[in-house]
Coordinates of C-alpha atoms and ligand atoms in Angstrom, one line a residue:
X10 CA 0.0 0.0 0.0
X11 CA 0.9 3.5 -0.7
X12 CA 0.3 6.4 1.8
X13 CA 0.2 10.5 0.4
X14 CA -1.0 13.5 2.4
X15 CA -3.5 15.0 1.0
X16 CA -5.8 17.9 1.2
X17 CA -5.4 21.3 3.6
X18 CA -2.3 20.2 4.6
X19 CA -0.4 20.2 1.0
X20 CA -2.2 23.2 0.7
X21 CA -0.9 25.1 3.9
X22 CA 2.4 23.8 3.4
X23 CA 2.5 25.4 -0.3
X24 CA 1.0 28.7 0.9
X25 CA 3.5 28.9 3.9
X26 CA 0.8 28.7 6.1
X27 CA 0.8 27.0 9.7
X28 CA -0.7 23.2 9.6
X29 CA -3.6 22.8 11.5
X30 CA -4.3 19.3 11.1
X31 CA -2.5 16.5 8.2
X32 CA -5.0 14.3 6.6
X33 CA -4.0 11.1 4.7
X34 CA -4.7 9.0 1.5
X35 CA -3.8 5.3 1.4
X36 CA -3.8 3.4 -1.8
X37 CA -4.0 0.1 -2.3
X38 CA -5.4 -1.5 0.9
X39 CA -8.4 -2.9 2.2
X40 CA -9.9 -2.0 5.4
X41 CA -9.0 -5.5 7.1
X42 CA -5.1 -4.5 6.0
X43 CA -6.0 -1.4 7.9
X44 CA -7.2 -3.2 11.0
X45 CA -4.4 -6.0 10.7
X46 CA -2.3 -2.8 11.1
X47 CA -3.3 -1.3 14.4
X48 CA -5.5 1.4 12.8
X49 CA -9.4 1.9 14.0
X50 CA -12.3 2.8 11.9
X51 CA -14.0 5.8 12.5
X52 CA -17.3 5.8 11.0
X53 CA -19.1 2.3 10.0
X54 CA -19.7 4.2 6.9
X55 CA -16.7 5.7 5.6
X56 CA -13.2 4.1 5.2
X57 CA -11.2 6.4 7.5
X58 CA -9.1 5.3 10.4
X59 CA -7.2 6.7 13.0
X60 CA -3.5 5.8 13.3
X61 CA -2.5 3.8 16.0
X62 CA 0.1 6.5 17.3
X63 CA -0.2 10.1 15.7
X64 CA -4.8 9.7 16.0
X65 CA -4.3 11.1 12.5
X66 CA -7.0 10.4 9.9
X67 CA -6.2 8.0 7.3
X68 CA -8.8 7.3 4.2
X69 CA -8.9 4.6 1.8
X70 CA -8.7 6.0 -1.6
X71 CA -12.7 6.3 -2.8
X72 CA -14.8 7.3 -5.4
X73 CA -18.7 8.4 -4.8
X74 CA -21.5 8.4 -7.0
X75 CA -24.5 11.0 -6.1
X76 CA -27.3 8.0 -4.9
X77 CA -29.5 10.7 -2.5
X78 CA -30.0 14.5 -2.0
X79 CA -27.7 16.5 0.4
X80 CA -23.9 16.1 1.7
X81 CA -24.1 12.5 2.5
X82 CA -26.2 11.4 -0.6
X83 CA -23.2 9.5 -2.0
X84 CA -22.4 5.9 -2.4
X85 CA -18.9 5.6 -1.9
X86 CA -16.7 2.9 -3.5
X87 CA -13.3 1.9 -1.7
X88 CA -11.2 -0.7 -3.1
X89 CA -7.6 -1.7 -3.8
X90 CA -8.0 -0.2 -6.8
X91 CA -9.3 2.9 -6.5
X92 CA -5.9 5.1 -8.1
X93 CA -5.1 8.2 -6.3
X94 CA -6.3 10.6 -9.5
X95 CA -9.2 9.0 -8.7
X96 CA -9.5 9.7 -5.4
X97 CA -8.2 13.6 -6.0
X98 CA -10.8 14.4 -8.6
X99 CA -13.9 13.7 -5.8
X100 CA -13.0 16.9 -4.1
X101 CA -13.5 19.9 -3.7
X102 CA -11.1 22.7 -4.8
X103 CA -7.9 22.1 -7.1
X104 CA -5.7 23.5 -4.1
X105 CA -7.4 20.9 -2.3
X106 CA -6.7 18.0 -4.6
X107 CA -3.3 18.4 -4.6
X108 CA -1.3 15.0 -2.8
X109 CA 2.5 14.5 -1.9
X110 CA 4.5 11.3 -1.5
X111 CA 6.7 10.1 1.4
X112 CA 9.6 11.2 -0.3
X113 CA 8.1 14.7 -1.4
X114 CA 7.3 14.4 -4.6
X115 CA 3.7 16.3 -5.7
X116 CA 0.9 14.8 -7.5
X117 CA -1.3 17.6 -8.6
X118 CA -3.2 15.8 -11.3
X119 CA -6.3 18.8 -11.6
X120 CA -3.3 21.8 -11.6
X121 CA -4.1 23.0 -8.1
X122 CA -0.6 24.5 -7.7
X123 CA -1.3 26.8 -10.7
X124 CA -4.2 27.6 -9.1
X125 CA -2.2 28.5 -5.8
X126 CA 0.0 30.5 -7.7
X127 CA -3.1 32.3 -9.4
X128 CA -5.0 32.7 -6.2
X129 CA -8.1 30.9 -7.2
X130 CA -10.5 29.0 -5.4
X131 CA -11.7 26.6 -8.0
X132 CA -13.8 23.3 -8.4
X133 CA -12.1 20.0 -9.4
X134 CA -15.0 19.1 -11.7
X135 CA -18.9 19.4 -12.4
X136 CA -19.1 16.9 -9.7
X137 CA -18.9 20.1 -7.4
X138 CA -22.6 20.4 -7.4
X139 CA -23.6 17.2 -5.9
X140 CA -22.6 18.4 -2.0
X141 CA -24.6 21.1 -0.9
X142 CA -21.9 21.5 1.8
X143 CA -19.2 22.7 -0.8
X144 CA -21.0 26.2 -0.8
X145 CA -20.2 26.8 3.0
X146 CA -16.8 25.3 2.2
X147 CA -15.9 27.5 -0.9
X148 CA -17.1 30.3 1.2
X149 CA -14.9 29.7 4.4
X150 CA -11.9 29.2 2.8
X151 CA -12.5 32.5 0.9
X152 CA -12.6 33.8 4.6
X153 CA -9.0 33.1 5.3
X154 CA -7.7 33.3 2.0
X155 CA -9.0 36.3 0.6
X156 CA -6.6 38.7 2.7
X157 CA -4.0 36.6 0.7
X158 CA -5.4 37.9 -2.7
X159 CA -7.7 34.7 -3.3
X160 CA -10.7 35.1 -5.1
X161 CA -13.5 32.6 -6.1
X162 CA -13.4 31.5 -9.9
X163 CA -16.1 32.9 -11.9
X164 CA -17.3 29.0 -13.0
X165 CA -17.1 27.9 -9.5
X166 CA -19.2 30.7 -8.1
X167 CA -21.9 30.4 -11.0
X168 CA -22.1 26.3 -9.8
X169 CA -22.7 28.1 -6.1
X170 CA -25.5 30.3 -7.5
X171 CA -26.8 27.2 -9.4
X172 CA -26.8 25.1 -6.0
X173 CA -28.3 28.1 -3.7
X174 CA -31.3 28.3 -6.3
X175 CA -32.0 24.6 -6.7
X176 CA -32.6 24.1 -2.9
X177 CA -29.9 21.8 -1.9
X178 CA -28.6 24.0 0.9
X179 CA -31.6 23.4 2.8
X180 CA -31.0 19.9 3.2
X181 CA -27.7 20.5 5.5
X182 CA -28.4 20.3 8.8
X183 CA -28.4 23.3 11.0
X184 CA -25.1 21.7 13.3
X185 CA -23.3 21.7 10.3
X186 CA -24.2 25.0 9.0
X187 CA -23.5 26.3 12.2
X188 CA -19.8 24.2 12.3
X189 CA -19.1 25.8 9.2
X190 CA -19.6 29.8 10.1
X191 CA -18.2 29.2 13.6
X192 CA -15.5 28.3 11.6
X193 CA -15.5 31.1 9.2
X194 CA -15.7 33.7 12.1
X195 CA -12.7 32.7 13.5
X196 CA -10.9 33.1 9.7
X197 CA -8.8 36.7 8.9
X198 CA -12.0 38.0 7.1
X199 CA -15.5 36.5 8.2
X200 CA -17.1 39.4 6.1
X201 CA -16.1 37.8 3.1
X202 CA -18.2 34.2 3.9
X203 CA -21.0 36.1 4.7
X204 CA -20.6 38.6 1.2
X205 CA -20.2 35.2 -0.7
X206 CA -23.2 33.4 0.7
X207 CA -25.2 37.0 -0.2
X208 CA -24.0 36.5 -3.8
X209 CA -24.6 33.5 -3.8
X210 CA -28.7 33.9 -2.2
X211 CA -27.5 31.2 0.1
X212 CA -27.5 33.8 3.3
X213 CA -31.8 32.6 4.2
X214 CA -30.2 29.6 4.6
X215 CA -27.8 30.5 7.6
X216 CA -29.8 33.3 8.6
X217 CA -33.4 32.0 7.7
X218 CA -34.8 34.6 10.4
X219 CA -33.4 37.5 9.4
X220 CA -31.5 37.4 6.0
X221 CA -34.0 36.3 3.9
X222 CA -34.5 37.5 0.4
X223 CA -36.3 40.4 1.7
X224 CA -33.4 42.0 4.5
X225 CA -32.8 45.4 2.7
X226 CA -29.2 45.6 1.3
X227 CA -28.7 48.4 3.6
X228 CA -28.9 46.1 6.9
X229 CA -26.6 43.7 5.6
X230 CA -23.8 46.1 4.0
X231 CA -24.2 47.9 8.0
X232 CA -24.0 44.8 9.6
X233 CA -20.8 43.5 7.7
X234 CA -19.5 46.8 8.3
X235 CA -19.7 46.3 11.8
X236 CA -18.3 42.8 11.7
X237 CA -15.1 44.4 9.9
X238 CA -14.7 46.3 12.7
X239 CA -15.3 43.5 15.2
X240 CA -12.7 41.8 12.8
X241 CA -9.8 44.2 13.2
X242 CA -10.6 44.3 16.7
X243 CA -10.2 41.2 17.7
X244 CA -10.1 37.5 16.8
X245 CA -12.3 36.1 18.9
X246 CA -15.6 34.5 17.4
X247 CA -17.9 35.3 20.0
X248 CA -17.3 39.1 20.2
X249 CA -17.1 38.9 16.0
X250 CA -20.8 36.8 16.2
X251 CA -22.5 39.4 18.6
X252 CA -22.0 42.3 16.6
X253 CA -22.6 40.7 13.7
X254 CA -26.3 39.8 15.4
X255 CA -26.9 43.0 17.0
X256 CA -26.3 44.7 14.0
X257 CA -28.3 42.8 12.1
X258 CA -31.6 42.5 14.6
X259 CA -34.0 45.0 13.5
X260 CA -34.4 47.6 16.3
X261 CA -31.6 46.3 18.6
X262 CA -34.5 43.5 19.8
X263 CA -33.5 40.9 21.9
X264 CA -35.9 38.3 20.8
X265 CA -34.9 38.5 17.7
X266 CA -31.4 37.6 18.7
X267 CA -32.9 34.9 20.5
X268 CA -34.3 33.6 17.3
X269 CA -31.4 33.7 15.4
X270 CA -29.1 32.2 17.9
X271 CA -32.1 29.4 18.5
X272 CA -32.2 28.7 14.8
X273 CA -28.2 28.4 14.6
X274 CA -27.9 26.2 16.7
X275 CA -25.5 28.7 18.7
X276 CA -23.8 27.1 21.9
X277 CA -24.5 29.0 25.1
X278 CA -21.3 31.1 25.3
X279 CA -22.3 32.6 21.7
X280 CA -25.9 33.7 22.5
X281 CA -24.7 34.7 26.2
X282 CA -22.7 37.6 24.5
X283 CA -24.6 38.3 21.5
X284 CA -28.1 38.9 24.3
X285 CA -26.0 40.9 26.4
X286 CA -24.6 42.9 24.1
X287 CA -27.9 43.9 22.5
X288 CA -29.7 44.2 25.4
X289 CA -26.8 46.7 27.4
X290 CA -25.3 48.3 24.3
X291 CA -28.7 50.5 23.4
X292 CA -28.5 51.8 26.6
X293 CA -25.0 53.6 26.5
X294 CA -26.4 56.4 24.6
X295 CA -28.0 57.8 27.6
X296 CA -25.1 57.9 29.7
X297 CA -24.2 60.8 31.8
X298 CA -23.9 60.6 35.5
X299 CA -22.0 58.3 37.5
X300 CA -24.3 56.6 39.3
X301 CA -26.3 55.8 35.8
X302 CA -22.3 54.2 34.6
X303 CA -22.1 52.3 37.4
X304 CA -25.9 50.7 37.7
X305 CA -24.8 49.9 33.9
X306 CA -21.4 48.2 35.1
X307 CA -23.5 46.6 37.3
X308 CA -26.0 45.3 34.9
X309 CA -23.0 43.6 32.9
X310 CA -21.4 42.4 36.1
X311 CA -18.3 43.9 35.1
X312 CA -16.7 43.4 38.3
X313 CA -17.4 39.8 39.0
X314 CA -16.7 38.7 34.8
X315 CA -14.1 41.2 33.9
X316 CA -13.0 39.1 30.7
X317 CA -16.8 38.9 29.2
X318 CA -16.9 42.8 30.3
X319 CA -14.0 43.3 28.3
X320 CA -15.7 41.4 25.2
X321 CA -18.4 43.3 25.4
X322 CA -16.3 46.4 25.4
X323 CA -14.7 45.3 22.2
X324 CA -18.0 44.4 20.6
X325 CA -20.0 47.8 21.7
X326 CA -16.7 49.8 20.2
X327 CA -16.8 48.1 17.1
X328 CA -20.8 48.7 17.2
X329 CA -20.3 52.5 18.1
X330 CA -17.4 53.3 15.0
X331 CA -20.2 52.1 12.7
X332 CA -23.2 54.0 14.2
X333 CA -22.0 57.5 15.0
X334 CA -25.3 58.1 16.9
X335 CA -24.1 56.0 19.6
X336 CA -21.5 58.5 20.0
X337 CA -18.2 56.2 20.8
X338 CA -17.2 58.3 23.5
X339 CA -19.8 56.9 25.6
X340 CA -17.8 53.2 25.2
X341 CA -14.8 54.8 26.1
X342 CA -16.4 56.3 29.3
X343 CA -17.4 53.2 30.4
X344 CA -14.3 51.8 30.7
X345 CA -12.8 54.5 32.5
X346 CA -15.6 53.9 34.8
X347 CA -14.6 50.3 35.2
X348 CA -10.6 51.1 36.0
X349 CA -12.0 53.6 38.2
X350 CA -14.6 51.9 40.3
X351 CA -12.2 48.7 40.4
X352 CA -9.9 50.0 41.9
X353 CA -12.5 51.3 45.2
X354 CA -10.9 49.5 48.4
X355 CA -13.5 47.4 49.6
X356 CA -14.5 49.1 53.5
X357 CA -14.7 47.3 56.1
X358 CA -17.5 44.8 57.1
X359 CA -20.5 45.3 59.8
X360 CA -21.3 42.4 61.8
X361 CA -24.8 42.4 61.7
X362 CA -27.6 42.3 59.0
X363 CA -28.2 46.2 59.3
X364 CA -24.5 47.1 58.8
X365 CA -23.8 44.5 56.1
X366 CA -26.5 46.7 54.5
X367 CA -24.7 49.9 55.1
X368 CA -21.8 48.7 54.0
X369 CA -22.8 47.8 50.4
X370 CA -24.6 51.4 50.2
X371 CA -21.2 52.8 51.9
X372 CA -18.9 50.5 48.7
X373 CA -21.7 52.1 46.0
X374 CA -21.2 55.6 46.9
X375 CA -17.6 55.3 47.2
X376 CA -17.5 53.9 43.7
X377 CA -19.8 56.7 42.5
X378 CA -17.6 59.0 43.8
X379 CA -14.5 57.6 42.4
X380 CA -16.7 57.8 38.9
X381 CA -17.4 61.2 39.2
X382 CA -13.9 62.1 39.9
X383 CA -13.4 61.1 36.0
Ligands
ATP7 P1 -8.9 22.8 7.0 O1 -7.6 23.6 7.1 O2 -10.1 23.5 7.4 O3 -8.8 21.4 7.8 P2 -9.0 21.0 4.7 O4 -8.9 21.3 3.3 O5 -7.9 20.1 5.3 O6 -9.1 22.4 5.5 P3 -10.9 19.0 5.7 O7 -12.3 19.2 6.1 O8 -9.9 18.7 6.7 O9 -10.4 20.4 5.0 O10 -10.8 18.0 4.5 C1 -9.6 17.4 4.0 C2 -9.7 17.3 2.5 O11 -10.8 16.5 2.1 C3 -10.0 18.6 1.8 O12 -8.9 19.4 1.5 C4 -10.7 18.2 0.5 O13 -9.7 17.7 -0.4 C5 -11.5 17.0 1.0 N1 -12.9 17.4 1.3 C6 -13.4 17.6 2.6 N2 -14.7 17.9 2.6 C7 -15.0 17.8 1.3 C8 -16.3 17.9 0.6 N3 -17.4 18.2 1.2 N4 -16.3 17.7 -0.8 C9 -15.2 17.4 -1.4 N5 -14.0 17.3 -0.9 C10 -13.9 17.4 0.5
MG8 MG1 -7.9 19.3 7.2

């Protein structure tokens, strides 16, 4: 048998770009050979195995043929002689179909590396269509390539277009949909998934809330404004995900939010953030006095949850440079009212019920005061 790597890590390698995870191709074997060798089998369904030592994934070189609608609609051959061409013209992009031998040596049978060299995200073949999940794919690695001058091909986004209109994007389920742009808001520029899947009419399918044919272009060139802010701001996808939401809810409303996150899929850490944020962040435009800053610290628990304070600093500044109403001062003031009010030394404690009362009121006004003293 004869092992390659294949796939993002040929790809990373050739665009100098850190590895994040190596998968392999093995030719000629059988999954018994692959058993009698220490590996397991990861999916009854699939010939992929995880190796013994490294827990890498290894697949059997396969061929599918479309047999069903949607991602997994596929019956997949995998035999001995399945050739590694073979094998490299079932997926995806040319600069993912690109293979290297033990010793090196390339096999780029669908010209991927010219494609590299062009900066071109391009399908391997017609075949493209048949996985509704391609769409989400194209569009994430646009994501993190397109700060390196990528760009989709023109063929390959009309075969998106084609896919959005015939429906097949609603038959991927909403974990994976919600996999893929958790993914794509981590990448250098998120805006860029979510521009694609616009062009592409495929955004009522991530967003089926919200962006549906009908969202004015308007809302969505505002909200992906605020998202490039977010993006420069900071890496994290939580803070990016929030403002992207509360940017996009009509009229800052929380249930909408609610909604959206619901219909995502979102995991609790997401929608914490995006709710707060859209709840709290409306209310900085009527900040003045320092007792109003500090019942607003207060609100966000700021003291006890510093780090999602400062998250939601991050997001309500990148909310604030794109709505000029909000008047960005106000974000800044808040977090001089923070440093301030932290730094209040705790008075001393009353023994009983009436003073432990007193003392709370006494720690308020102290941190008022040290507010005011802005
Ligand atoms: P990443 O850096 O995100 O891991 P990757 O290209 O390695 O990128 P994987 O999901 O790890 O992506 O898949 C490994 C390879 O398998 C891809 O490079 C591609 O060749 C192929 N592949 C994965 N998913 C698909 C798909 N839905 N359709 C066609 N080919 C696919
Ligand atoms: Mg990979």
């Amino acid at each position: 048998m004869q092992i390659f790597l294949v796939g993002g890590a040929v790809r990373d390698q050739l665009l100098k770009l850190p590895i994040r995870d190596r998968d392999w191709v093995v030719v000629g074997s059988t999954p018994e050979e692959m058993e009698r060798q220490g590996f397991t089998r990861i999916d009854a369904n699939f010939p992929v195995f995880f190796h013994p030592k490294t827990g890498e994934e290894y697949a059997l070189a396969r061929t599918e043929n479309k047999s069903a609608s949607g991602h997994k609609g596929f019956t997949i051959h995998a035999g001995p002689e399945i050739t590694l061409a073979e094998d490299l013209r079932r997926r995806d992009l040319t600069i993912n179909a690109i293979a290297k031998d033990i010793d090196g040596k390339l096999i780029d049978p669908m010209d991927g590396q010219r494609d590299l060299a062009d900066r071109c995200l391009r399908h391997v073949s017609p075949a493209f269509i048949e996985d509704p999940l391609r769409v989400l794919r194209v569009a994430r690695f646009a994501a993190r390539l397109a700060p390196r001058g990528f760009r989709v091909a023109a063929e390959t986004l009309a075969l998106m277009q084609t896919m959005s209109k015939d429906g097949e994007l609603g038959t991927l389920s909403r974990e994976r949909i919600w996999q893929e742009t958790r993914r794509a808001l981590d990448e250098p520029s998120a805006t860029t998934y979510f521009q694609l899947l616009h062009q592409c009419d495929a955004l009522k399918t991530v967003f089926p809330e919200r962006l549906n044919t009908q969202t004015p272009a308007d809302d969505l060139e505002g909200a992906l404004a605020a998202l490039k802010h977010a993006q420069a701001l900071s890496t994290k996808a939580s803070i990016r995900f929030s403002v992207l939401l509360a940017a996009i809810a009509l009229k800052n409303e929380v249930t909408e939010v609610k909604l959206i996150c619901n219909q995502l899929r979102a995991p609790a850490r997401y929608r914490e953030l995006a709710e707060l944020v859209i709840t709290v962040y409306p209310l900085i435009t009527n900040l003045r006095h320092a007792d109003q800053l500090l019942a607003l610290l207060e609100k966000l628990d700021a003291f006890r949850r510093s780090s999602r304070f400062r998250d939601f600093l991050i997001a309500a500044t990148a909310l604030a440079a794109t709505q000029p109403t909000r008047e960005p001062r106000r974000v800044i003031m808040l977090e001089q009212a923070f440093l301030k009010a932290s730094r209040v030394r705790r008075p001393a404690t009353g023994k009983t019920h009436d003073s432990g009362i007193r003392f709370s009121e006494r720690f308020r006004q102290l941190r008022i005061e040290a507010i005011e003293a802005l």
